[in-house]
Every structure is written in structure tokens, then in C-alpha cells.
mmCIF file of C-alpha atoms in Angstrom:
data_model
loop_
_atom_site.group_PDB
_atom_site.id
_atom_site.type_symbol
_atom_site.label_atom_id
_atom_site.label_comp_id
_atom_site.label_asym_id
_atom_site.label_seq_id
_atom_site.Cartn_x
_atom_site.Cartn_y
_atom_site.Cartn_z
ATOM 1 C CA MET P 57 -11.957 0.439 -17.174
ATOM 2 C CA ALA P 58 -14.534 -1.930 -15.672
ATOM 3 C CA ALA P 59 -17.783 -0.296 -14.568
ATOM 4 C CA ASN P 60 -17.606 -1.982 -11.169
ATOM 5 C CA TYR P 61 -15.037 -3.688 -9.002
ATOM 6 C CA TRP P 62 -16.435 -7.188 -9.509
ATOM 7 C CA ALA P 63 -15.766 -7.009 -13.253
ATOM 8 C CA SER P 64 -12.335 -5.485 -12.806
ATOM 9 C CA THR P 65 -8.917 -7.006 -13.423
ATOM 10 C CA GLN P 66 -8.131 -6.330 -9.775
ATOM 11 C CA GLN P 67 -10.799 -8.791 -8.652
ATOM 12 C CA ASN P 68 -10.243 -11.295 -11.448
ATOM 13 C CA CYS P 69 -6.432 -11.220 -11.704
ATOM 14 C CA TRP P 70 -4.810 -9.591 -8.695
ATOM 15 C CA ILE P 71 -6.575 -10.835 -5.561
ATOM 16 C CA GLN P 72 -4.131 -13.312 -4.052
ATOM 17 C CA ASP P 73 -4.199 -15.937 -1.322
ATOM 18 C CA ARG P 74 -1.833 -16.037 1.629
ATOM 19 C CA TRP P 75 -0.037 -19.141 0.391
ATOM 20 C CA THR P 76 0.893 -17.384 -2.867
ATOM 21 C CA LEU P 77 2.247 -14.372 -0.984
ATOM 22 C CA ALA P 78 4.219 -16.543 1.430
ATOM 23 C CA THR P 79 5.727 -18.523 -1.450
ATOM 24 C CA SER P 80 6.682 -15.369 -3.350
ATOM 25 C CA ARG P 81 8.712 -14.120 -0.375
ATOM 26 C CA GLN P 82 10.634 -17.268 0.355
ATOM 27 C CA GLU P 83 13.855 -16.119 -1.328
ATOM 28 C CA ASP P 84 13.996 -12.918 0.714
ATOM 29 C CA LEU P 85 13.039 -14.739 3.916
ATOM 30 C CA ASN P 86 16.180 -16.822 3.570
ATOM 31 C CA TYR P 87 18.014 -13.640 4.599
ATOM 32 C CA LEU P 88 15.428 -11.917 6.811
ATOM 33 C CA SER P 89 13.118 -12.786 9.667
ATOM 34 C CA ASP P 90 9.389 -12.334 9.083
ATOM 35 C CA THR P 91 9.365 -9.250 11.313
ATOM 36 C CA ASP P 92 12.349 -7.662 9.583
ATOM 37 C CA TYR P 93 10.744 -8.332 6.215
ATOM 38 C CA VAL P 94 7.629 -6.471 7.362
ATOM 39 C CA LYS P 95 9.810 -3.594 8.596
ATOM 40 C CA LEU P 96 11.457 -3.317 5.187
ATOM 41 C CA ARG P 97 8.076 -3.259 3.472
ATOM 42 C CA ILE P 98 6.941 -0.476 5.810
ATOM 43 C CA TRP P 99 10.100 1.433 4.943
ATOM 44 C CA PHE P 100 9.547 1.118 1.190
ATOM 45 C CA CYS P 101 6.024 2.520 1.621
ATOM 46 C CA HIS P 102 7.568 5.348 3.615
ATOM 47 C CA LEU P 103 10.002 6.076 0.770
ATOM 48 C CA ILE P 104 7.129 6.154 -1.729
ATOM 49 C CA GLN P 105 5.309 8.645 0.472
ATOM 50 C CA LYS P 106 8.467 10.686 0.896
ATOM 51 C CA LEU P 107 8.894 11.063 -2.863
ATOM 52 C CA ALA P 108 5.174 11.679 -3.377
ATOM 53 C CA LYS P 109 5.241 14.468 -0.796
ATOM 54 C CA ARG P 110 7.979 16.261 -2.723
ATOM 55 C CA LEU P 111 5.909 15.868 -5.890
ATOM 56 C CA GLN P 112 2.773 17.076 -4.036
ATOM 57 C CA LEU P 113 0.760 14.033 -5.044
ATOM 58 C CA ARG P 114 -2.634 13.206 -3.559
ATOM 59 C CA GLN P 115 -3.223 10.121 -1.451
ATOM 60 C CA GLN P 116 -4.869 8.031 -4.165
ATOM 61 C CA VAL P 117 -1.763 8.337 -6.350
ATOM 62 C CA ILE P 118 0.375 7.215 -3.413
ATOM 63 C CA ALA P 119 -1.928 4.262 -2.774
ATOM 64 C CA THR P 120 -1.812 3.211 -6.436
ATOM 65 C CA ALA P 121 2.000 3.389 -6.454
ATOM 66 C CA ILE P 122 2.154 1.221 -3.326
ATOM 67 C CA VAL P 123 -0.191 -1.348 -4.879
ATOM 68 C CA TYR P 124 1.975 -1.481 -8.014
ATOM 69 C CA PHE P 125 5.039 -1.974 -5.819
ATOM 70 C CA LYS P 126 3.382 -4.800 -3.893
ATOM 71 C CA ARG P 127 2.124 -6.479 -7.057
ATOM 72 C CA PHE P 128 5.581 -6.329 -8.616
ATOM 73 C CA TYR P 129 7.040 -8.189 -5.653
ATOM 74 C CA ILE P 130 4.547 -11.018 -5.914
ATOM 75 C CA ASN P 131 6.686 -12.344 -8.769
ATOM 76 C CA ASN P 132 10.076 -10.857 -7.853
ATOM 77 C CA SER P 133 12.345 -10.817 -4.838
ATOM 78 C CA ILE P 134 13.734 -7.717 -3.182
ATOM 79 C CA ARG P 135 17.084 -9.456 -3.079
ATOM 80 C CA SER P 136 17.335 -9.786 -6.875
ATOM 81 C CA THR P 137 16.071 -6.299 -7.795
ATOM 82 C CA ASP P 138 16.665 -2.692 -6.839
ATOM 83 C CA PRO P 139 13.543 -1.631 -4.917
ATOM 84 C CA LEU P 140 14.567 2.020 -5.164
ATOM 85 C CA LEU P 141 14.283 1.932 -8.952
ATOM 86 C CA VAL P 142 11.066 -0.073 -8.669
ATOM 87 C CA LEU P 143 9.353 2.326 -6.281
ATOM 88 C CA VAL P 144 10.328 5.464 -8.202
ATOM 89 C CA THR P 145 9.001 3.902 -11.402
ATOM 90 C CA CYS P 146 5.806 2.874 -9.590
ATOM 91 C CA VAL P 147 5.276 6.484 -8.519
ATOM 92 C CA TYR P 148 5.908 7.738 -12.031
ATOM 93 C CA LEU P 149 3.477 5.234 -13.552
ATOM 94 C CA ALA P 150 0.839 5.954 -10.908
ATOM 95 C CA THR P 151 0.898 9.674 -11.697
ATOM 96 C CA LYS P 152 -0.026 8.880 -15.299
ATOM 97 C CA ILE P 153 -2.715 6.330 -14.519
ATOM 98 C CA GLU P 154 -4.324 8.554 -11.859
ATOM 99 C CA GLU P 155 -4.362 11.451 -14.333
ATOM 100 C CA CYS P 156 -1.979 13.790 -12.564
ATOM 101 C CA PRO P 157 1.110 13.285 -14.741
ATOM 102 C CA VAL P 158 4.505 14.573 -13.687
ATOM 103 C CA HIS P 159 7.374 14.835 -16.156
ATOM 104 C CA ILE P 160 9.816 11.972 -15.781
ATOM 105 C CA LYS P 161 12.737 14.401 -15.326
ATOM 106 C CA MET P 162 10.897 15.994 -12.412
ATOM 107 C CA VAL P 163 10.347 12.579 -10.830
ATOM 108 C CA THR P 164 14.028 11.612 -11.042
ATOM 109 C CA GLN P 165 15.139 15.067 -9.911
ATOM 110 C CA GLU P 166 12.924 14.968 -6.823
ATOM 111 C CA ALA P 167 14.012 11.375 -6.139
ATOM 112 C CA ARG P 168 17.616 12.563 -5.932
ATOM 113 C CA HIS P 169 16.618 15.113 -3.285
ATOM 114 C CA ALA P 170 14.198 12.815 -1.440
ATOM 115 C CA PHE P 171 16.703 9.967 -1.064
ATOM 116 C CA HIS P 172 19.838 12.008 -0.480
ATOM 117 C CA VAL P 173 20.146 10.905 3.153
ATOM 118 C CA GLU P 174 19.406 7.211 2.592
ATOM 119 C CA PHE P 175 21.165 6.574 -0.714
ATOM 120 C CA ASN P 176 23.181 9.718 -1.381
ATOM 121 C CA GLY P 177 20.644 10.524 -4.083
ATOM 122 C CA PHE P 178 18.919 8.491 -6.779
ATOM 123 C CA PRO P 179 21.525 6.675 -8.898
ATOM 124 C CA TYR P 180 19.458 6.456 -12.091
ATOM 125 C CA ASP P 181 18.582 8.939 -14.795
ATOM 126 C CA SER P 182 15.285 9.433 -16.610
ATOM 127 C CA SER P 183 16.154 7.004 -19.393
ATOM 128 C CA LYS P 184 16.611 4.172 -16.880
ATOM 129 C CA VAL P 185 13.226 4.881 -15.279
ATOM 130 C CA ALA P 186 11.610 4.990 -18.729
ATOM 131 C CA GLU P 187 13.270 1.710 -19.637
ATOM 132 C CA PHE P 188 12.192 0.044 -16.409
ATOM 133 C CA GLU P 189 8.640 1.303 -16.873
ATOM 134 C CA PHE P 190 8.163 -1.144 -19.757
ATOM 135 C CA TYR P 191 9.388 -3.994 -17.580
ATOM 136 C CA LEU P 192 7.051 -2.897 -14.774
ATOM 137 C CA LEU P 193 4.113 -2.775 -17.180
ATOM 138 C CA GLU P 194 4.839 -6.339 -18.267
ATOM 139 C CA GLU P 195 5.067 -7.516 -14.670
ATOM 140 C CA LEU P 196 1.724 -5.846 -13.925
ATOM 141 C CA GLU P 197 0.332 -7.516 -17.069
ATOM 142 C CA PHE P 198 -0.830 -4.043 -18.174
ATOM 143 C CA TYR P 199 -3.663 -4.208 -15.604
ATOM 144 C CA LEU P 200 -3.231 -0.745 -14.149
ATOM 145 C CA ILE P 201 -6.596 0.406 -12.782
ATOM 146 C CA VAL P 202 -6.654 0.087 -9.004
ATOM 147 C CA TRP P 203 -9.837 0.216 -6.949
ATOM 148 C CA HIS P 204 -9.242 1.717 -3.525
ATOM 149 C CA PRO P 205 -11.366 1.658 -0.333
ATOM 150 C CA TYR P 206 -11.680 5.447 -0.098
ATOM 151 C CA ARG P 207 -14.812 5.737 -2.248
ATOM 152 C CA SER P 208 -16.596 2.968 -0.335
ATOM 153 C CA LEU P 209 -15.611 4.569 2.973
ATOM 154 C CA THR P 210 -17.036 7.942 1.974
ATOM 155 C CA GLN P 211 -20.269 6.448 0.635
ATOM 156 C CA ILE P 212 -20.885 4.181 3.624
ATOM 157 C CA GLY P 213 -19.861 6.857 6.113
ATOM 158 C CA HIS P 214 -22.347 9.349 4.740
ATOM 159 C CA GLU P 215 -25.097 6.727 4.509
ATOM 160 C CA ILE P 216 -24.835 5.856 8.207
ATOM 161 C CA GLY P 217 -24.403 9.481 9.289
ATOM 162 C CA MET P 218 -20.799 9.450 10.465
ATOM 163 C CA ARG P 219 -19.175 12.701 11.470
ATOM 164 C CA GLU P 220 -16.544 13.987 9.060
ATOM 165 C CA SER P 221 -14.012 13.479 11.848
ATOM 166 C CA GLY P 222 -15.014 9.821 12.026
ATOM 167 C CA ILE P 223 -14.669 9.398 8.279
ATOM 168 C CA GLN P 224 -11.270 11.096 8.452
ATOM 169 C CA TYR P 225 -10.163 8.758 11.248
ATOM 170 C CA ALA P 226 -11.187 5.736 9.155
ATOM 171 C CA TRP P 227 -9.439 7.302 6.131
ATOM 172 C CA PHE P 228 -6.175 7.395 8.074
ATOM 173 C CA ILE P 229 -6.652 3.726 8.978
ATOM 174 C CA ILE P 230 -7.032 2.906 5.283
ATOM 175 C CA ASN P 231 -3.825 4.831 4.588
ATOM 176 C CA ASP P 232 -2.083 2.688 7.202
ATOM 177 C CA SER P 233 -3.555 -0.496 5.733
ATOM 178 C CA TYR P 234 -1.286 -0.127 2.701
ATOM 179 C CA ARG P 235 1.608 -1.141 4.958
ATOM 180 C CA THR P 236 -0.057 -4.559 5.167
ATOM 181 C CA ASP P 237 -1.042 -7.109 2.520
ATOM 182 C CA VAL P 238 -4.787 -6.516 2.756
ATOM 183 C CA CYS P 239 -4.894 -4.633 -0.564
ATOM 184 C CA LEU P 240 -3.649 -7.845 -2.224
ATOM 185 C CA LEU P 241 -6.023 -10.154 -0.362
ATOM 186 C CA TYR P 242 -9.424 -8.475 -0.020
ATOM 187 C CA PRO P 243 -11.895 -6.338 -2.004
ATOM 188 C CA PRO P 244 -11.731 -2.607 -1.223
ATOM 189 C CA HIS P 245 -15.227 -2.405 0.300
ATOM 190 C CA LEU P 246 -14.240 -4.927 2.983
ATOM 191 C CA ILE P 247 -11.167 -2.854 3.828
ATOM 192 C CA ALA P 248 -13.395 0.234 4.108
ATOM 193 C CA LEU P 249 -15.779 -1.618 6.432
ATOM 194 C CA SER P 250 -12.826 -2.783 8.529
ATOM 195 C CA ALA P 251 -11.621 0.820 8.842
ATOM 196 C CA ILE P 252 -15.098 1.813 10.049
ATOM 197 C CA TYR P 253 -15.092 -1.123 12.471
ATOM 198 C CA LEU P 254 -11.730 -0.060 13.905
ATOM 199 C CA THR P 255 -12.937 3.519 14.153
ATOM 200 C CA VAL P 256 -15.942 2.345 16.185
ATOM 201 C CA VAL P 257 -13.669 0.331 18.480
ATOM 202 C CA LEU P 258 -10.838 2.845 18.852
ATOM 203 C CA ASN P 259 -12.547 6.230 18.551
ATOM 204 C CA GLN P 260 -16.276 5.734 19.030
ATOM 205 C CA GLU P 261 -16.964 9.279 20.219
ATOM 206 C CA SER P 262 -16.035 10.600 16.771
ATOM 207 C CA ILE P 263 -18.604 8.507 14.929
ATOM 208 C CA PHE P 264 -21.969 10.238 15.093
ATOM 209 C CA ALA P 265 -23.088 13.838 15.401
ATOM 210 C CA GLY P 266 -25.711 14.945 17.912
ATOM 211 C CA ASP P 267 -28.599 12.541 18.412
ATOM 212 C CA HIS P 268 -27.859 10.654 15.214
ATOM 213 C CA GLN P 269 -26.845 7.431 16.923
ATOM 214 C CA ARG P 270 -26.839 3.923 15.544
ATOM 215 C CA ASP P 271 -26.327 0.504 17.072
ATOM 216 C CA MET P 272 -23.110 -0.314 15.203
ATOM 217 C CA LYS P 273 -22.888 -3.813 16.663
ATOM 218 C CA GLN P 274 -26.273 -4.638 15.162
ATOM 219 C CA TRP P 275 -25.415 -2.784 11.954
ATOM 220 C CA PHE P 276 -22.356 -4.942 11.369
ATOM 221 C CA ALA P 277 -24.336 -8.079 12.266
ATOM 222 C CA ASP P 278 -26.924 -7.193 9.623
ATOM 223 C CA LEU P 279 -24.388 -6.650 6.842
ATOM 224 C CA ASN P 280 -24.501 -9.092 3.962
ATOM 225 C CA VAL P 281 -20.724 -9.495 3.940
ATOM 226 C CA ASP P 282 -18.147 -11.903 5.320
ATOM 227 C CA ILE P 283 -17.775 -10.609 8.866
ATOM 228 C CA HIS P 284 -14.857 -13.003 9.448
ATOM 229 C CA ALA P 285 -12.954 -11.249 6.640
ATOM 230 C CA ILE P 286 -13.577 -7.893 8.322
ATOM 231 C CA ILE P 287 -12.161 -9.272 11.577
ATOM 232 C CA GLU P 288 -9.119 -10.690 9.752
ATOM 233 C CA ILE P 289 -8.439 -7.377 8.001
ATOM 234 C CA SER P 290 -8.819 -5.483 11.275
ATOM 235 C CA GLN P 291 -6.425 -7.827 13.056
ATOM 236 C CA GLU P 292 -3.855 -7.487 10.278
ATOM 237 C CA ILE P 293 -4.015 -3.687 10.451
ATOM 238 C CA LEU P 294 -3.690 -3.761 14.239
ATOM 239 C CA SER P 295 -0.729 -6.141 13.985
ATOM 240 C CA ILE P 296 1.145 -3.738 11.708
ATOM 241 C CA TYR P 297 0.848 -1.068 14.404
ATOM 242 C CA ASP P 298 2.721 -3.358 16.794
ATOM 243 C CA VAL P 299 5.620 -3.682 14.338
ATOM 244 C CA TRP P 300 5.407 -0.027 13.329
ATOM 245 C CA SER P 301 5.643 1.170 16.936
ATOM 246 C CA GLY P 302 9.225 -0.093 17.083
ATOM 247 C CA TRP P 303 10.089 1.007 13.565
ATOM 248 C CA LYS P 304 12.806 3.601 13.084
ATOM 249 C CA GLU P 305 13.805 4.977 9.687
ATOM 250 C CA GLU P 306 17.530 4.887 10.400
ATOM 251 C CA LYS P 307 17.288 1.293 11.655
ATOM 252 C CA ALA P 308 15.396 0.296 8.517
ATOM 253 C CA LEU P 309 18.221 1.640 6.369
ATOM 254 C CA LEU P 310 20.800 -0.362 8.337
ATOM 255 C CA LEU P 311 18.591 -3.435 8.105
ATOM 256 C CA TYR P 312 18.330 -3.019 4.338
ATOM 257 C CA LYS P 313 22.079 -2.577 3.889
ATOM 258 C CA ASP P 314 22.776 -5.650 5.998
ATOM 259 C CA PHE P 315 20.217 -7.618 3.982
ATOM 260 C CA ARG P 316 21.775 -6.599 0.660
ATOM 261 C CA ASN P 317 25.316 -7.326 1.828
ATOM 262 C CA LYS P 318 24.685 -10.846 3.060
ATOM 263 C CA PRO P 319 26.463 -13.462 0.923
ATOM 264 C CA THR P 320 24.219 -15.438 -1.378
ATOM 265 C CA LEU P 321 23.264 -18.816 0.021
#
């Protein structure tokens, strides 16, 4: 594992540009609108969280599984794969990499319960997940360490004297950011700073305790970072809330079934 993010495979191999992401989705967008595609991606993240909740996994494991899922679909289409098998395997792999391993039989067993409503269970056994794990590893090029914004958020928050409630608010924003593409486009410290920025804008009263106040506008202006990137990340997170506000789980399932059943062009 690299000693710092800048020497990591995430920075050197997995930070993408928007053109690459748009190109990778072209096959699926032949059958879906941009908004419906985003709704499906939100739903897949929801399914990952649903399985992780049954397995009692911590948030960092969930985040790693979501990143694996997103990386896999840089080079593959949803249309030509089974995202259910992909996401279950991503969860299983993430539990091992984040050092909280769960037996593969437990993962498949809980998947059957978790997805009973949507898919009448999980149609694969442990051997299929184990087999697909090797394919997933190849697609991820065996670069499996993921740097998340949570550590940067905690460090920066404590340095500037944020209340724990403010840090928690920003933490939830980071959780929500995994519904977007920002984890594929930007370094984790910029995502953490964007979560703090949104916390200042949306919930300023929760930021500082007592008389420990700080001019956050000046603080951001003095940062030696790309402030335009922070604004872009913040806007992307806010835009996902607009889509998410009209998102319904049962509608997502119908959307997915309609997408899969469309005749090939």
C-alpha cells in the first residue's frame, strides 16, 4: 500500500476524466436517458448498502464496494452484465480488502434475503461469486486499495475546531457523494473539503462550538487547492439530490426491468 494518496494506484491509475466516463456509458445510454441512468446507479448503491446492512458492515467497507462497482463499469456496460452479481462480488471483495472478512456463504445467503423483494432472491451460489471474483480482480487490475475522504474530513474538521455534529453532517454528505462520479474524478481530500463547504452553506450553525468561530469564506480563499474543483464537486453532489428527491425504489426496479427487456439495437 502506498504511504500517501499521491503515490497510490488510485491517483495514478483510477482518476478518470469526464469524457472517459461519458464514453464508457454510451452503450447503456442507447437504452436509457441520462437521468434514468443516474437513477439506476443510485439504486445499485442502495442495493449495496442494503446487503451491507444485513452483513453489519461499516461505512468504509460500503464505500470501497461502491468504488469497485463504479470502476468495473468504466470498462463494462450494465446492459451486457448482471449488476446484481457484480455488486455482491464487490461487497465480498471489499470485506476482505478492508480487513473485516465475511465468509462467502454468508454473503450469498444474506444476498438471497436482501434481494428477495426485488429479484426473488439471489440467483447465484457461492461458487459463482468466487468465480466472478477473479474476473472482477482482473477488471480492477488488482489495484484494490481505496483512499476515502473520511480521514481527511476528520483531520481537517478537528484542525479548524468543528463541532462533532458538523463533522457528522459533512460525513453524511460524503456518504451521499458515492451516488455521484466524484470518487472517480477527484482526490479524496477535495471531496472532504467540498463536504465541509456544503456543511458551511447548508448547516452553518452546526460548525463551531462556543466562541470558536472562524471566517470560513476567508479560510477557503486561503487554501492552496483548486477552489474551482471544490465548487464542481459541490454542484455535482447537490445535483444528485435533485434526482434523488424523485427516486423511488419500486420505480427503479421497474426502470431496470424495462431497460433489460428492451430489444438490442
